[in-house]
Coordinates of C-alpha atoms in Angstrom, one line a residue:
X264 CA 79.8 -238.4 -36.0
X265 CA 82.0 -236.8 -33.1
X266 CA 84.5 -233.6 -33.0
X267 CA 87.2 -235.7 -34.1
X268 CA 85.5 -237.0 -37.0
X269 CA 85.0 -233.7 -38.0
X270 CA 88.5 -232.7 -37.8
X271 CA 89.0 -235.4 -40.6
X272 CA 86.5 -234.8 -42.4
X273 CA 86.8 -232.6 -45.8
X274 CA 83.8 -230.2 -45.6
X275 CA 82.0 -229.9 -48.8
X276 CA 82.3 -226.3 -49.1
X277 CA 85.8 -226.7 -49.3
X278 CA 85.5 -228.2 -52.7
X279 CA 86.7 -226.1 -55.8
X280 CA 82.8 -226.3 -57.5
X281 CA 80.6 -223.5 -58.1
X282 CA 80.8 -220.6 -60.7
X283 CA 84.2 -218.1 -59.7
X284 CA 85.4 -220.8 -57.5
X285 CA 89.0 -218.9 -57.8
X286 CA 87.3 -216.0 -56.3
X287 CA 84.3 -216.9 -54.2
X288 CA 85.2 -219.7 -52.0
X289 CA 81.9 -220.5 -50.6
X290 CA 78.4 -219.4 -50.3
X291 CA 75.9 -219.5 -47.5
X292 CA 72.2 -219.0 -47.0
X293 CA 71.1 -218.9 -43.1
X294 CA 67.2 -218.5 -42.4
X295 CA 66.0 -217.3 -39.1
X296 CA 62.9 -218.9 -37.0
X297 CA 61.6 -218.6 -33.9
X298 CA 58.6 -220.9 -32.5
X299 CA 55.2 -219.6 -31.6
X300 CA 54.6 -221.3 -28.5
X301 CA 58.4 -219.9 -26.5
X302 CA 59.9 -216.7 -25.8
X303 CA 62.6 -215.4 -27.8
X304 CA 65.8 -217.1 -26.8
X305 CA 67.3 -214.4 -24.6
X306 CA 64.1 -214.2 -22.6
X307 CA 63.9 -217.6 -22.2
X308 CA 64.1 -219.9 -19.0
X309 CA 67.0 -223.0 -19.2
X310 CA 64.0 -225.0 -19.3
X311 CA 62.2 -223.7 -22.2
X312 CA 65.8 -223.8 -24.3
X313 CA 65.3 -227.5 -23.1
X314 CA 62.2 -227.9 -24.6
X315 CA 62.4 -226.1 -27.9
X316 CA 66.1 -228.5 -28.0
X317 CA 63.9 -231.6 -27.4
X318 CA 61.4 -230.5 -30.2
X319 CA 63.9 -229.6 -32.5
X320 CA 65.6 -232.8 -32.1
X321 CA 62.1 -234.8 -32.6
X322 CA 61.0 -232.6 -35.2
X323 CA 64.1 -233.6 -37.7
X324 CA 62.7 -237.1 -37.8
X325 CA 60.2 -235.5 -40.4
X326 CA 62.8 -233.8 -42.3
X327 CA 64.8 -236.2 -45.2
X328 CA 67.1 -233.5 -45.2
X329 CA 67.4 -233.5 -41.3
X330 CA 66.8 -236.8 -40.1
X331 CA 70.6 -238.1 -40.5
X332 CA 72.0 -234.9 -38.8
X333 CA 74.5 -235.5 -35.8
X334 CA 73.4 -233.0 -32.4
X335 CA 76.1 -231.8 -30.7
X336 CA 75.1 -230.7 -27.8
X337 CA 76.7 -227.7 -26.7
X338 CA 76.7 -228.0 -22.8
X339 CA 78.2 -231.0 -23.1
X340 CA 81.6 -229.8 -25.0
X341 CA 84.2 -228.1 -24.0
X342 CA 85.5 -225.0 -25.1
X343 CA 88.2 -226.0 -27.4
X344 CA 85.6 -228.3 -28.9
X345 CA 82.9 -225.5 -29.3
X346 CA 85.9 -223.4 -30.9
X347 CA 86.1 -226.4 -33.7
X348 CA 82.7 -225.8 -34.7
X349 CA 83.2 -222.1 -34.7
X350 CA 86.8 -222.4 -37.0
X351 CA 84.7 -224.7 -39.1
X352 CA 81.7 -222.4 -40.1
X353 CA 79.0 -224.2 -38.3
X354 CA 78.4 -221.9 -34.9
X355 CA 78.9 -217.8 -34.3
X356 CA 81.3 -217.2 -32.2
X357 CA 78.1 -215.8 -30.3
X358 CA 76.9 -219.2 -29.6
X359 CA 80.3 -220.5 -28.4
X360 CA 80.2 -218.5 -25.5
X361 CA 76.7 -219.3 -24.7
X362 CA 75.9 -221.2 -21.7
X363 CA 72.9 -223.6 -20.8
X364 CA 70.8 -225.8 -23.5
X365 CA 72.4 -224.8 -26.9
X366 CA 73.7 -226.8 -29.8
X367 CA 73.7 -227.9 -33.6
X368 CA 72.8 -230.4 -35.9
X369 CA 75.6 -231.1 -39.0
X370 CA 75.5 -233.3 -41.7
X371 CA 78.3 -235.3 -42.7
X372 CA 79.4 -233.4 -45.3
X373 CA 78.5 -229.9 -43.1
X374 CA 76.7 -228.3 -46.0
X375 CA 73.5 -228.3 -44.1
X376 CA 73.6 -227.2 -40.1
X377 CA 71.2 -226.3 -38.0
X378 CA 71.6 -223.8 -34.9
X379 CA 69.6 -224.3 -32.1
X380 CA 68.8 -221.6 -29.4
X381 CA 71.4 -218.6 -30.9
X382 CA 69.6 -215.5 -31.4
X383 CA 66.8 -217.2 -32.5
X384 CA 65.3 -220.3 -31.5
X385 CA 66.7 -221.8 -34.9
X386 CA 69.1 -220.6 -37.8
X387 CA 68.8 -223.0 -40.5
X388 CA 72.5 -223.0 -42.7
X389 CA 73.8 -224.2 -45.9
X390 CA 76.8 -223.5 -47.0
X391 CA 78.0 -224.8 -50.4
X392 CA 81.3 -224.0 -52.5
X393 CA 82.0 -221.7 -55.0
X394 CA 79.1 -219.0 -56.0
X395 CA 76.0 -220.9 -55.7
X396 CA 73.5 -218.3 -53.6
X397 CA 70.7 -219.4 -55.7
X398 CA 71.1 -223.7 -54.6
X399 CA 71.7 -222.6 -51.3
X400 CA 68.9 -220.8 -50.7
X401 CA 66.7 -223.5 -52.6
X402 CA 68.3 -226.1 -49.9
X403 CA 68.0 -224.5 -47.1
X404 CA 64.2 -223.0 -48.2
X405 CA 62.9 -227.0 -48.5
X406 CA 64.4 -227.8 -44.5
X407 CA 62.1 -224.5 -43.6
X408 CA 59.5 -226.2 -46.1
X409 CA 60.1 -229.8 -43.8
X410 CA 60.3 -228.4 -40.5
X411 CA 57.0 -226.0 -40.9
X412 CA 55.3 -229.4 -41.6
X413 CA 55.5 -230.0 -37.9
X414 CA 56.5 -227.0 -35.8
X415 CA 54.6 -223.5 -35.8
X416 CA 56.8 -220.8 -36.3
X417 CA 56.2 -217.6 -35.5
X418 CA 54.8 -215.2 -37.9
X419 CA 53.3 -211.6 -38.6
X420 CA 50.8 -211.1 -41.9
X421 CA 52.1 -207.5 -41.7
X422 CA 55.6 -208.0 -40.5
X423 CA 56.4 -211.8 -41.9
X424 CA 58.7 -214.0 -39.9
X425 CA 59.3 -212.3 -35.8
X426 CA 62.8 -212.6 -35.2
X427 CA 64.7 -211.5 -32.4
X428 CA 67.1 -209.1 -34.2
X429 CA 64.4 -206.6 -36.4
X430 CA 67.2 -206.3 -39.0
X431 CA 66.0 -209.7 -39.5
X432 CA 62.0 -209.8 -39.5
X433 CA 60.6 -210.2 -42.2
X434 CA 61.8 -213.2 -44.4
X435 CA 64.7 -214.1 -42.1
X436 CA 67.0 -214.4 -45.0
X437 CA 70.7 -213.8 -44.9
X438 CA 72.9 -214.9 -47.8
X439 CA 76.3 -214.7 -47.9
X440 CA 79.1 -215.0 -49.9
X441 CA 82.9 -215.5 -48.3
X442 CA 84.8 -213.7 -51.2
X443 CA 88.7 -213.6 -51.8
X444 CA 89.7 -209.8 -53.5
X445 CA 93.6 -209.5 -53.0
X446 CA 94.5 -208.0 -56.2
X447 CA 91.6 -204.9 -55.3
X448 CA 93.2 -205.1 -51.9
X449 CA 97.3 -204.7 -53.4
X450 CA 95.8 -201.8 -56.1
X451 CA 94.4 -199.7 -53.1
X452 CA 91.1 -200.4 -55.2
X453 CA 89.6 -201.8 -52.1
X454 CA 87.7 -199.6 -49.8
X455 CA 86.1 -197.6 -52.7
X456 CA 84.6 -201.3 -54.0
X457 CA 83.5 -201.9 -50.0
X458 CA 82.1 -198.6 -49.6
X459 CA 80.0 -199.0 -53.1
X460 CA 78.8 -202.5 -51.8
X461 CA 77.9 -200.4 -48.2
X462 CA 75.7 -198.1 -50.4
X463 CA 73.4 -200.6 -51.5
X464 CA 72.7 -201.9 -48.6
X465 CA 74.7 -204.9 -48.1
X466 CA 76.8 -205.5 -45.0
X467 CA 80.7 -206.7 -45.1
X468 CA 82.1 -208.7 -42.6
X469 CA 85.3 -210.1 -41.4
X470 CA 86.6 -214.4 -41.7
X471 CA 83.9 -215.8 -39.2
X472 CA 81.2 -213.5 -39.6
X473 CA 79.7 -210.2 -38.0
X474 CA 82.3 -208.8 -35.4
X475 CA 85.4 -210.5 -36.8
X476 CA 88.6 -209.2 -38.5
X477 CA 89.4 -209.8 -42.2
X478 CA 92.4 -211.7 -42.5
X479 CA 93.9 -213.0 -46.0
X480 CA 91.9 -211.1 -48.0
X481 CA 89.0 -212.8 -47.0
X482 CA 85.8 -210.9 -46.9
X483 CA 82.6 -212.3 -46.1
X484 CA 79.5 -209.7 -48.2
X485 CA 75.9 -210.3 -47.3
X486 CA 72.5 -208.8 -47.2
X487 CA 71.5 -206.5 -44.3
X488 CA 67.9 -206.4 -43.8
X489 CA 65.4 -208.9 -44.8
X490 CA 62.1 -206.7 -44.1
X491 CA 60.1 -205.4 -47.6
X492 CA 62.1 -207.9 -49.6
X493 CA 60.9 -211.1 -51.3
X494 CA 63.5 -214.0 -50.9
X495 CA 64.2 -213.5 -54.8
X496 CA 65.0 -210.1 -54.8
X497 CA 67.8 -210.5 -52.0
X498 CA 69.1 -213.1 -54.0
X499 CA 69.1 -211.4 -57.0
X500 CA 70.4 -208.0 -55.7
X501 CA 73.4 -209.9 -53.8
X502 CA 74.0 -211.9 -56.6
X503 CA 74.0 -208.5 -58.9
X504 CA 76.6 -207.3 -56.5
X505 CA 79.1 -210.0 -56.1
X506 CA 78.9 -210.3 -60.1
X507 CA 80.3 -206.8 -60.1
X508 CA 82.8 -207.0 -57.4
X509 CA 84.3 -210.1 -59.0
X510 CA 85.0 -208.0 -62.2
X511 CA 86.2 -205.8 -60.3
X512 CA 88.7 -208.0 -58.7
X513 CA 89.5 -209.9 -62.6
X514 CA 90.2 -206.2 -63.7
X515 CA 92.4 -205.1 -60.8
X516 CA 93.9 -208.9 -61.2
X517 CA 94.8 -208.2 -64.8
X518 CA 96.4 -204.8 -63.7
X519 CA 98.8 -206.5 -61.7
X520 CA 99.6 -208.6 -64.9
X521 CA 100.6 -205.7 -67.1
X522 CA 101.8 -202.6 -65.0
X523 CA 103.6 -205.0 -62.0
X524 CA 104.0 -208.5 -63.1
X525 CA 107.3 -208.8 -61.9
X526 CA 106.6 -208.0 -58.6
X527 CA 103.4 -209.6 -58.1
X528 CA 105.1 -212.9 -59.5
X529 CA 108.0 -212.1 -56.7
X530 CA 105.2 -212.0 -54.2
X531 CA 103.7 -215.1 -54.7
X532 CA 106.7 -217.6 -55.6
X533 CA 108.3 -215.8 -52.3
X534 CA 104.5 -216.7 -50.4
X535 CA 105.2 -219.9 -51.5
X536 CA 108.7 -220.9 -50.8
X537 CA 108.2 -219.3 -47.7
X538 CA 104.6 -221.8 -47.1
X539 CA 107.3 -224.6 -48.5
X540 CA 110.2 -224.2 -45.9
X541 CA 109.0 -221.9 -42.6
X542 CA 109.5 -223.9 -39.3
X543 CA 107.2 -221.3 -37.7
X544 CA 104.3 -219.8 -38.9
X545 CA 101.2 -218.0 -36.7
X546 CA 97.8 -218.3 -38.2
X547 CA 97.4 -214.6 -39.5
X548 CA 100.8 -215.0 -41.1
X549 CA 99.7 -218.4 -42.8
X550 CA 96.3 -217.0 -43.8
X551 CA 98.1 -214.0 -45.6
X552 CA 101.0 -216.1 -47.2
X553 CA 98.2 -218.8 -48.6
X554 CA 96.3 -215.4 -50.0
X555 CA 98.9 -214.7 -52.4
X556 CA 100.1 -218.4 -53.3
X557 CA 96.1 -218.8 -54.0
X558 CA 96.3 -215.4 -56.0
X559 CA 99.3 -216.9 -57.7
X560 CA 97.3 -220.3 -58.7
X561 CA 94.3 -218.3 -60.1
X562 CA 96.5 -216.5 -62.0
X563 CA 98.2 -219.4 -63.7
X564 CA 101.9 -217.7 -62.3
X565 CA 102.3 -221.0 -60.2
X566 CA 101.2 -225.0 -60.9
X567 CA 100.3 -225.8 -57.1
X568 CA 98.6 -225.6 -54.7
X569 CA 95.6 -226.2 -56.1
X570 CA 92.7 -224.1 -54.4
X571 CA 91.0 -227.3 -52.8
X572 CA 94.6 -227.4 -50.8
X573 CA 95.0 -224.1 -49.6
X574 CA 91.0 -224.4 -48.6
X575 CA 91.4 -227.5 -46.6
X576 CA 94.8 -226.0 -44.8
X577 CA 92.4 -222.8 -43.8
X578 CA 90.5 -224.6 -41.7
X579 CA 92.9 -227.4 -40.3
X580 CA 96.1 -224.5 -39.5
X581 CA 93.4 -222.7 -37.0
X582 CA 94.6 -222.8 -33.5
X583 CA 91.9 -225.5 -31.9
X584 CA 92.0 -227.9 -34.7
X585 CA 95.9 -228.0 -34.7
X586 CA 95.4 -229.0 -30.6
X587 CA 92.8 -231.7 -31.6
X588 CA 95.4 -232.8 -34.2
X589 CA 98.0 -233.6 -31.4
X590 CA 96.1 -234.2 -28.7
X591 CA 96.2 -232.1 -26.4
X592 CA 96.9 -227.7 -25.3
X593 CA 99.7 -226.1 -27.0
X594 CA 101.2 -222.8 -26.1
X595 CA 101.4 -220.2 -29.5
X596 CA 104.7 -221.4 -29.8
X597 CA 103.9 -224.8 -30.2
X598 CA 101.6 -224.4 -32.2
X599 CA 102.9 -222.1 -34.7
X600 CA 106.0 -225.3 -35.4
X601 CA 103.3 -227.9 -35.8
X602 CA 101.3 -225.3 -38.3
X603 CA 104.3 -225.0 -39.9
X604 CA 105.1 -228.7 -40.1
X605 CA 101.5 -229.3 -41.5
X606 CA 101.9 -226.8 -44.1
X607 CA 105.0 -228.4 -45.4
X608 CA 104.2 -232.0 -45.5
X609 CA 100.6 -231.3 -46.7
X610 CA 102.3 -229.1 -50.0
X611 CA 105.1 -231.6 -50.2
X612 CA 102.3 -234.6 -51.0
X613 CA 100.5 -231.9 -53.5
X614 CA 103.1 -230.8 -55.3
X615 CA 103.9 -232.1 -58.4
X616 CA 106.6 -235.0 -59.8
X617 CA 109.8 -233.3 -60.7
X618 CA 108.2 -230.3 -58.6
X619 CA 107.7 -226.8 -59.9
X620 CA 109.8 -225.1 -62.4
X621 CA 110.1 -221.1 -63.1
X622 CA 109.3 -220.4 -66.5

């Protein structure tokens, strides 16, 4: 598999599966390692992140759910390149910028990915539509199970797994949920909901992770700390959470149905047309448009998109896969008319015979 087979490839966390799959789009559980015998990455010589790359890479042999992995070796790509696997949900943007022996093993359907030499010497991922934290953490929990087979991590009786961040020593757990809330967001409901989530000790986070900006509504809602905690009880906490922001979100949604349903069905069939006919349209401006159309489709206001649409154009409209698309570097300008020309033909193939009429 290469960069431009990912680019055509539909990532299986881009499905519609999974519990409140018109709410959560996707959820991810990321476990932390580090080996015994090497220094934590950021201490570590170019030749030791050689090393722990070239055990990594012999190690997945004794993995089944490894073994068929593609590397991509990070030194190797260029930047545009690195900034695909960053739009697509398999690297940090931390680990884009990295220089020297770095990379990543992906499946072919990317639910399970494999960081090597981040933070940590290893950050095993999967990532799976819909809200599932409980069969991602099972899937990425039988990798740990495989790789500890054959490499020694390292590990603390007192502390649990050493980790190069503390907020993650102990189990090394993070589980994640990348959540859509626009109706909380359009009834001003939202920063009381973000603060209560804050309170119990989870963190919130913007489209690509920790340091990033929200955009369309998109919030990404994990754990924070990992020390004290059995894996179970960060699931189940989380999972108590997001249970309750997601009736918070049907509440506020139903809101908008009685006290402003006009206006709220103005908003999305005007996202939509507007999706359906722009000649220009910048990513932010896209990603908030395709909020509201998505809103619209949970809601029943509007017959298409469906949801697996508007999830596959997220990730293809971003800046470096539109450049892969055609080729080669595009100013903003460019880029915004061939975003826009995507949109269009994409919606025109999914929408409907006879197309869509306003009841």
């Amino acid at each position: 598999m290469t960069i431009n087979d990912l680019i055509h490839n539909f990532a299986g966390w881009l499905d519609i599966s999974g519990e409140f799959s018109g709410i959560v789009i996707s959820s991810r559980a990321r476990l932390a390692r580090n080996l015994q015998s090497l220094p934590f990455v950021h201490r570590a010589t170019d030749e030791q992140l050689s090393t722990l790359v070239d055990t990594v890479l012999t190690a997945k042999s004794q993995s089944p759910h490894l073994e068929r992995t593609t590397f991509f070796n990070l030194d190797e790509l260029s930047k545009a390149d690195r900034q695909i696997l960053v739009e697509r949900h398999l690297i940090s943007p931390e680990l884009a910028k990295k220089k020297g022996q770095r990379g990543i093993l992906v499946d072919n359907k990317e639910i399970v990915s494999v960081m090597i030499n981040e933070e940590d010497h290893l950050r095993l991922q999967a990532i799976q539509p819909g809200f599932q934290p409980r069969n991602v953490w099972s899937l990425v929990d039988k990798i740990d199970d495989e790789l500890s087979g054959v490499l020694d991590f390292s590990f603390s009786p007192k502390y649990g797994y050493l980790t190069a961040c503390p907020t993650n020593v102990g189990t090394g757990l993070r589980v994640s949920v990348l959540i859509h809330l626009p109706a909380l967001v359009l009834t001003q409901e939202i920063d009381k909901v973000l603060r209560a989530v804050a309170q119990v000790g989870l963190a919130v986070r913007g489209f690509y992770g920790e340091g990033t900006d929200v955009v369309g509504n998109l919030f990404q809602i994990s754990n924070q700390t990992t020390l004290g905690k059995a894996e179970h009880e960060i699931i189940e906490g989380l999972e108590r959470i997001i249970r309750e922001v997601v009736d918070q979100e049907l509440k506020a949604r139903g809101t908008l149905l009685k006290d402003a349903k006009l206006e709220i069905e103005d908003k999305v069939w005007r996202a939509l047309g507007i999706l359906e006919n722009a000649r220009l349209l910048t990513s932010q401006e896209f990603m908030n448009l395709s909020s509201a159309t998505r809103l619209g489709y949970a809601m029943d206001l509007i017959a298409f998109p469906e949801i697996k649409v508007l999830n596959e154009l997220m990730v293809l409209t971003q800046p470096y896969h539109l450049q892969r698309l055609v080729g080669r570097s595009l100013r903003p300008s460019e880029r915004d008319k061939i975003r826009a020309n995507l949109v269009r033909e994409r919606l025109r193939d999914d929408k409907p015979e006879g197309g869509v009429k306003d009841e």
